[in-house]
XYZ file of C-alpha atoms in Angstrom:
348
model
C 110.983 15.886 11.628
C 108.125 15.527 9.140
C 106.507 18.617 7.677
C 103.430 19.797 9.590
C 100.103 18.933 7.907
C 97.593 21.758 7.909
C 94.153 20.919 9.263
C 90.691 22.411 9.433
C 91.720 24.564 12.427
C 94.458 26.200 10.318
C 92.039 26.887 7.467
C 89.547 28.432 9.884
C 92.237 30.675 11.351
C 93.473 31.754 7.905
C 89.930 32.546 6.695
C 88.832 34.124 9.973
C 85.805 31.846 10.412
C 84.760 28.945 12.621
C 85.762 25.350 11.966
C 82.069 24.566 11.459
C 81.875 27.120 8.649
C 84.946 25.588 6.993
C 83.342 22.149 7.214
C 80.068 23.400 5.711
C 81.834 25.129 2.794
C 84.323 22.412 1.868
C 81.807 19.582 2.284
C 79.124 21.577 0.435
C 76.646 20.890 3.218
C 73.128 21.663 1.910
C 70.751 24.166 3.537
C 73.487 26.181 5.310
C 73.706 29.972 5.316
C 77.208 30.956 4.274
C 77.716 34.010 2.069
C 79.489 33.541 -1.245
C 82.190 35.974 -0.095
C 82.871 33.886 3.029
C 82.775 30.624 1.047
C 85.288 32.037 -1.441
C 87.577 33.076 1.421
C 87.408 29.587 2.941
C 88.155 27.875 -0.372
C 91.090 30.228 -1.001
C 92.523 29.510 2.462
C 92.158 25.753 1.957
C 93.874 26.013 -1.418
C 96.756 28.052 0.005
C 97.266 25.554 2.836
C 96.783 22.478 0.654
C 93.952 21.226 2.845
C 91.468 18.599 1.649
C 88.509 17.366 3.728
C 88.534 13.722 4.793
C 85.749 12.303 2.642
C 85.843 8.888 4.281
C 85.257 10.419 7.719
C 82.500 12.615 6.321
C 80.866 9.598 4.718
C 80.844 7.729 7.997
C 79.171 10.691 9.693
C 76.623 11.524 6.987
C 76.175 8.094 5.330
C 77.002 9.813 2.027
C 79.804 8.630 -0.248
C 79.868 11.532 -2.757
C 79.974 8.789 -5.391
C 77.395 8.243 -8.127
C 77.182 5.269 -10.438
C 76.716 5.296 -14.214
C 75.429 1.995 -15.618
C 75.599 1.996 -19.402
C 73.875 -0.427 -21.748
C 76.768 -0.987 -24.170
C 76.730 2.764 -24.671
C 80.425 3.034 -23.890
C 81.232 1.232 -27.153
C 78.773 3.128 -29.377
C 79.498 6.285 -31.390
C 79.256 9.545 -29.437
C 79.037 7.754 -26.059
C 82.238 9.359 -24.948
C 80.396 12.686 -24.997
C 77.785 11.395 -22.524
C 80.525 10.137 -20.216
C 82.508 13.380 -20.591
C 79.455 15.506 -19.790
C 78.668 13.373 -16.753
C 82.295 13.335 -15.577
C 82.799 17.100 -15.877
C 79.520 17.900 -14.125
C 80.410 15.422 -11.379
C 83.797 17.112 -10.955
C 82.159 20.527 -10.726
C 80.026 19.163 -7.891
C 82.885 17.383 -6.100
C 81.366 13.990 -6.892
C 83.108 10.806 -7.997
C 81.651 9.052 -11.052
C 81.958 5.249 -11.228
C 81.076 3.490 -14.510
C 79.935 -0.060 -15.265
C 79.355 -1.075 -18.888
C 76.510 -3.572 -19.406
C 75.572 -5.745 -22.367
C 72.952 -4.660 -24.878
C 69.551 -6.093 -23.855
C 70.972 -8.254 -21.051
C 69.056 -10.568 -18.741
C 67.318 -8.208 -16.245
C 69.069 -10.045 -13.425
C 72.442 -8.946 -14.849
C 71.584 -5.251 -14.603
C 70.097 -5.815 -11.158
C 73.375 -7.385 -10.024
C 75.397 -4.495 -11.427
C 73.121 -1.944 -9.769
C 73.583 -3.831 -6.511
C 77.352 -3.427 -6.952
C 76.838 0.349 -6.816
C 74.526 0.028 -3.818
C 77.041 -2.151 -1.968
C 79.615 0.598 -2.440
C 77.213 3.168 -0.966
C 76.636 5.104 -4.194
C 74.463 8.121 -3.404
C 72.589 7.736 -6.695
C 72.637 5.922 -10.040
C 72.378 6.995 -13.693
C 71.101 4.316 -16.084
C 71.985 5.046 -19.731
C 70.365 3.001 -22.490
C 70.249 2.891 -26.286
C 67.584 1.817 -28.766
C 64.647 2.002 -26.335
C 61.538 4.174 -25.995
C 60.331 2.849 -22.667
C 61.994 0.440 -20.243
C 61.080 -1.413 -17.087
C 64.232 -0.901 -14.994
C 65.318 -3.321 -12.280
C 63.462 -2.771 -9.011
C 66.639 -2.044 -7.065
C 67.311 1.010 -9.269
C 64.705 2.771 -7.116
C 66.514 2.071 -3.822
C 68.519 5.301 -4.253
C 67.838 8.416 -6.347
C 68.130 7.550 -10.038
C 68.002 9.178 -13.474
C 67.617 7.607 -16.939
C 69.438 8.690 -20.099
C 67.927 7.742 -23.448
C 64.686 6.065 -22.344
C 61.622 6.562 -20.141
C 60.534 4.510 -17.155
C 57.198 2.864 -18.010
C 55.961 3.547 -14.474
C 56.901 7.232 -14.746
C 58.747 7.159 -11.407
C 62.321 7.845 -12.540
C 63.328 11.176 -14.119
C 64.700 10.836 -17.643
C 66.480 12.900 -20.274
C 66.037 12.306 -24.017
C 67.195 13.963 -27.260
C 64.519 15.734 -29.304
C 64.905 13.551 -32.403
C 61.558 14.670 -33.774
C 62.261 18.366 -33.336
C 65.757 18.021 -34.776
C 64.413 16.380 -37.942
C 61.691 19.020 -38.304
C 64.329 21.756 -38.079
C 66.114 20.260 -41.097
C 62.980 20.443 -43.241
C 62.220 23.967 -42.008
C 65.727 25.066 -42.986
C 65.497 23.470 -46.445
C 62.075 25.021 -47.058
C 63.475 28.426 -46.072
C 66.227 27.889 -48.662
C 63.587 27.344 -51.352
C 63.384 23.529 -51.502
C 60.016 21.887 -52.132
C 60.941 18.337 -53.163
C 62.712 17.167 -50.016
C 63.378 13.430 -49.801
C 64.118 11.392 -46.682
C 66.567 8.474 -46.696
C 65.209 6.622 -43.657
C 66.727 3.850 -41.592
C 65.250 0.372 -41.844
C 66.162 -0.259 -38.186
C 63.196 -0.287 -35.812
C 64.613 1.974 -33.095
C 63.267 5.147 -31.414
C 65.526 7.424 -33.466
C 64.091 5.994 -36.700
C 60.540 6.713 -35.610
C 61.287 10.124 -34.127
C 63.208 11.427 -37.133
C 60.626 10.138 -39.612
C 57.812 11.783 -37.623
C 59.721 15.052 -37.500
C 60.255 14.985 -41.270
C 56.593 14.254 -41.987
C 55.417 16.858 -39.434
C 57.447 19.645 -41.014
C 56.607 18.660 -44.598
C 52.901 18.632 -43.729
C 53.168 21.974 -41.930
C 54.808 23.457 -45.033
C 52.046 22.067 -47.262
C 54.445 19.705 -49.041
C 53.796 16.132 -50.124
C 55.984 13.227 -49.003
C 54.561 10.828 -51.599
C 57.378 8.870 -53.223
C 59.995 10.837 -51.306
C 60.781 8.322 -48.542
C 63.066 5.329 -49.051
C 64.627 3.069 -46.415
C 67.995 1.378 -46.150
C 70.518 0.144 -43.642
C 71.770 2.864 -41.310
C 75.235 2.887 -42.884
C 76.920 4.208 -46.030
C 75.732 1.298 -48.166
C 72.145 1.788 -46.994
C 72.379 5.505 -47.687
C 73.713 4.793 -51.163
C 70.908 2.419 -52.172
C 68.154 4.565 -50.609
C 69.458 7.726 -52.278
C 69.744 6.058 -55.703
C 66.069 5.103 -55.392
C 65.128 8.637 -54.336
C 67.085 10.334 -57.122
C 64.760 8.712 -59.662
C 62.050 10.958 -58.187
C 64.074 14.150 -58.757
C 64.325 15.676 -55.287
C 66.318 18.871 -54.839
C 67.432 17.824 -51.342
C 67.955 14.542 -49.516
C 67.746 14.428 -45.736
C 69.490 11.312 -44.411
C 68.676 9.460 -41.193
C 72.288 9.775 -40.058
C 75.712 10.963 -41.203
C 76.799 7.496 -42.316
C 73.835 7.272 -44.677
C 74.691 10.774 -45.902
C 78.147 9.485 -46.834
C 76.410 6.960 -49.107
C 74.211 9.740 -50.496
C 77.341 11.618 -51.581
C 78.479 8.566 -53.539
C 75.039 8.112 -55.126
C 74.974 11.748 -56.219
C 78.450 11.426 -57.755
C 77.408 8.276 -59.649
C 74.497 10.238 -61.141
C 76.741 13.150 -62.095
C 75.217 15.494 -59.516
C 77.246 18.062 -57.608
C 76.632 18.796 -53.929
C 75.191 21.316 -53.156
C 74.811 22.867 -56.640
C 72.562 20.090 -58.002
C 71.540 18.365 -54.783
C 71.554 19.436 -51.130
C 72.312 16.733 -48.559
C 71.765 16.836 -44.787
C 72.641 14.240 -42.155
C 71.902 13.664 -38.471
C 74.109 12.891 -35.424
C 77.123 15.173 -36.119
C 79.275 12.078 -35.642
C 82.834 13.419 -35.585
C 84.946 13.402 -37.629
C 82.657 12.294 -40.469
C 80.726 15.533 -41.304
C 83.873 17.635 -41.738
C 85.701 14.818 -43.530
C 83.218 14.887 -46.421
C 83.620 17.339 -49.295
C 81.764 19.613 -49.128
C 81.445 19.495 -45.324
C 78.100 18.022 -44.281
C 75.280 20.046 -42.739
C 73.802 17.889 -39.992
C 72.001 17.822 -36.643
C 73.926 17.318 -33.401
C 72.723 14.981 -30.683
C 73.126 16.578 -27.224
C 75.140 13.722 -25.720
C 77.401 15.919 -23.590
C 74.415 17.922 -22.368
C 72.455 14.763 -21.479
C 75.349 13.423 -19.413
C 75.754 16.732 -17.591
C 71.989 17.119 -17.080
C 71.726 13.629 -15.600
C 74.409 14.319 -13.000
C 72.951 17.730 -12.113
C 69.440 16.304 -11.777
C 70.687 13.366 -9.734
C 72.604 15.698 -7.404
C 69.427 17.729 -6.844
C 67.479 14.582 -6.095
C 70.125 13.397 -3.621
C 70.001 16.769 -1.859
C 66.194 16.711 -1.768
C 65.734 19.729 -4.045
C 62.519 18.635 -5.722
C 60.493 21.840 -6.137
C 61.274 23.892 -9.233
C 64.322 21.774 -9.990
C 65.664 20.005 -13.039
C 63.358 17.138 -12.135
C 60.168 19.113 -12.805
C 59.576 17.706 -16.315
C 59.176 13.982 -16.972
C 60.922 13.329 -19.250
C 63.205 16.269 -20.020
C 63.807 16.595 -23.769
C 66.942 18.411 -24.930
C 67.258 20.287 -28.203
C 69.157 18.749 -31.133
C 70.779 21.789 -32.793
C 71.280 22.181 -36.523
C 74.967 22.438 -37.506
C 75.167 24.234 -40.855
C 78.190 23.600 -43.060
C 78.531 23.525 -46.866
C 76.250 20.787 -48.243
C 73.096 22.907 -48.630
C 72.282 25.539 -51.250
C 69.079 26.888 -52.837
C 67.656 24.504 -55.463
C 68.894 24.892 -58.981
C 66.247 25.860 -61.531
C 65.433 22.972 -63.841
C 65.532 23.383 -67.605
C 62.131 24.301 -68.939
C 60.797 25.153 -65.486
């Protein structure tokens, strides 16, 4: 004879509650009044008996699939993107949701994204996350609004879809504030020549903080490609203007700044402080000395998007994560060994 399979009736008996209560707890039915103590007892009983609710049957009853879709605009192949996916996946797991992922092309024909969104809708996804790169504002496909949706990395031009963005501007300003607190006054910025939102946000943050500190930026901004070679050429140009610190658009440009400093016989951080942006592992800790930089909140954006989408699906609008449009997450400063107070110049 086959081993007996425990069912919801067995869980209810073990926990000392009704079958309805077991169903509410294990299916996380919203707007039900079950104490945390009772819910914990039900979950413990289900775990002991190896019972899992039948999600297919529940979906047929409630028209909910417990599945959310993540459509990415080539983000899955860009640096750090794994952190967005990890944050989304772990938050989905915490909420007993399944995360399905489709990777799209960069700047595809709008009909392509619409077709991929429809693929989620055809599979009864309860909601959709649309993650983009290199955009300030987008006009998403109309069918993205058929179900609850959240944007990562861009804003909806109509202002109808909640979005989460990194605070590029604030992160850059925090770098200047830190350098000023360390005694630097001639702080240069090796900017990216790429016309993307991060370029504009980080440049604005640098200028904001320099202005607030009463410091001039004249002659202290140079642009290059957003890679090591671009950082090298931009930093060589800036070193002719004798800065005591160089803030680079990203960590790859900072790698080029290290080479430029070495070619000029300057030691980091004794003669020149260098700061990057992105905290793109493993680069910052692979440099010597280890690079002080700013971290992008990729994991946090992925987790926030799933949490906000879950609230939207459950109809929790008031006072929820969806209150701010868009939500901007902090880019924290990660201090390592590439910054020191400026060295006094001979004759100063």
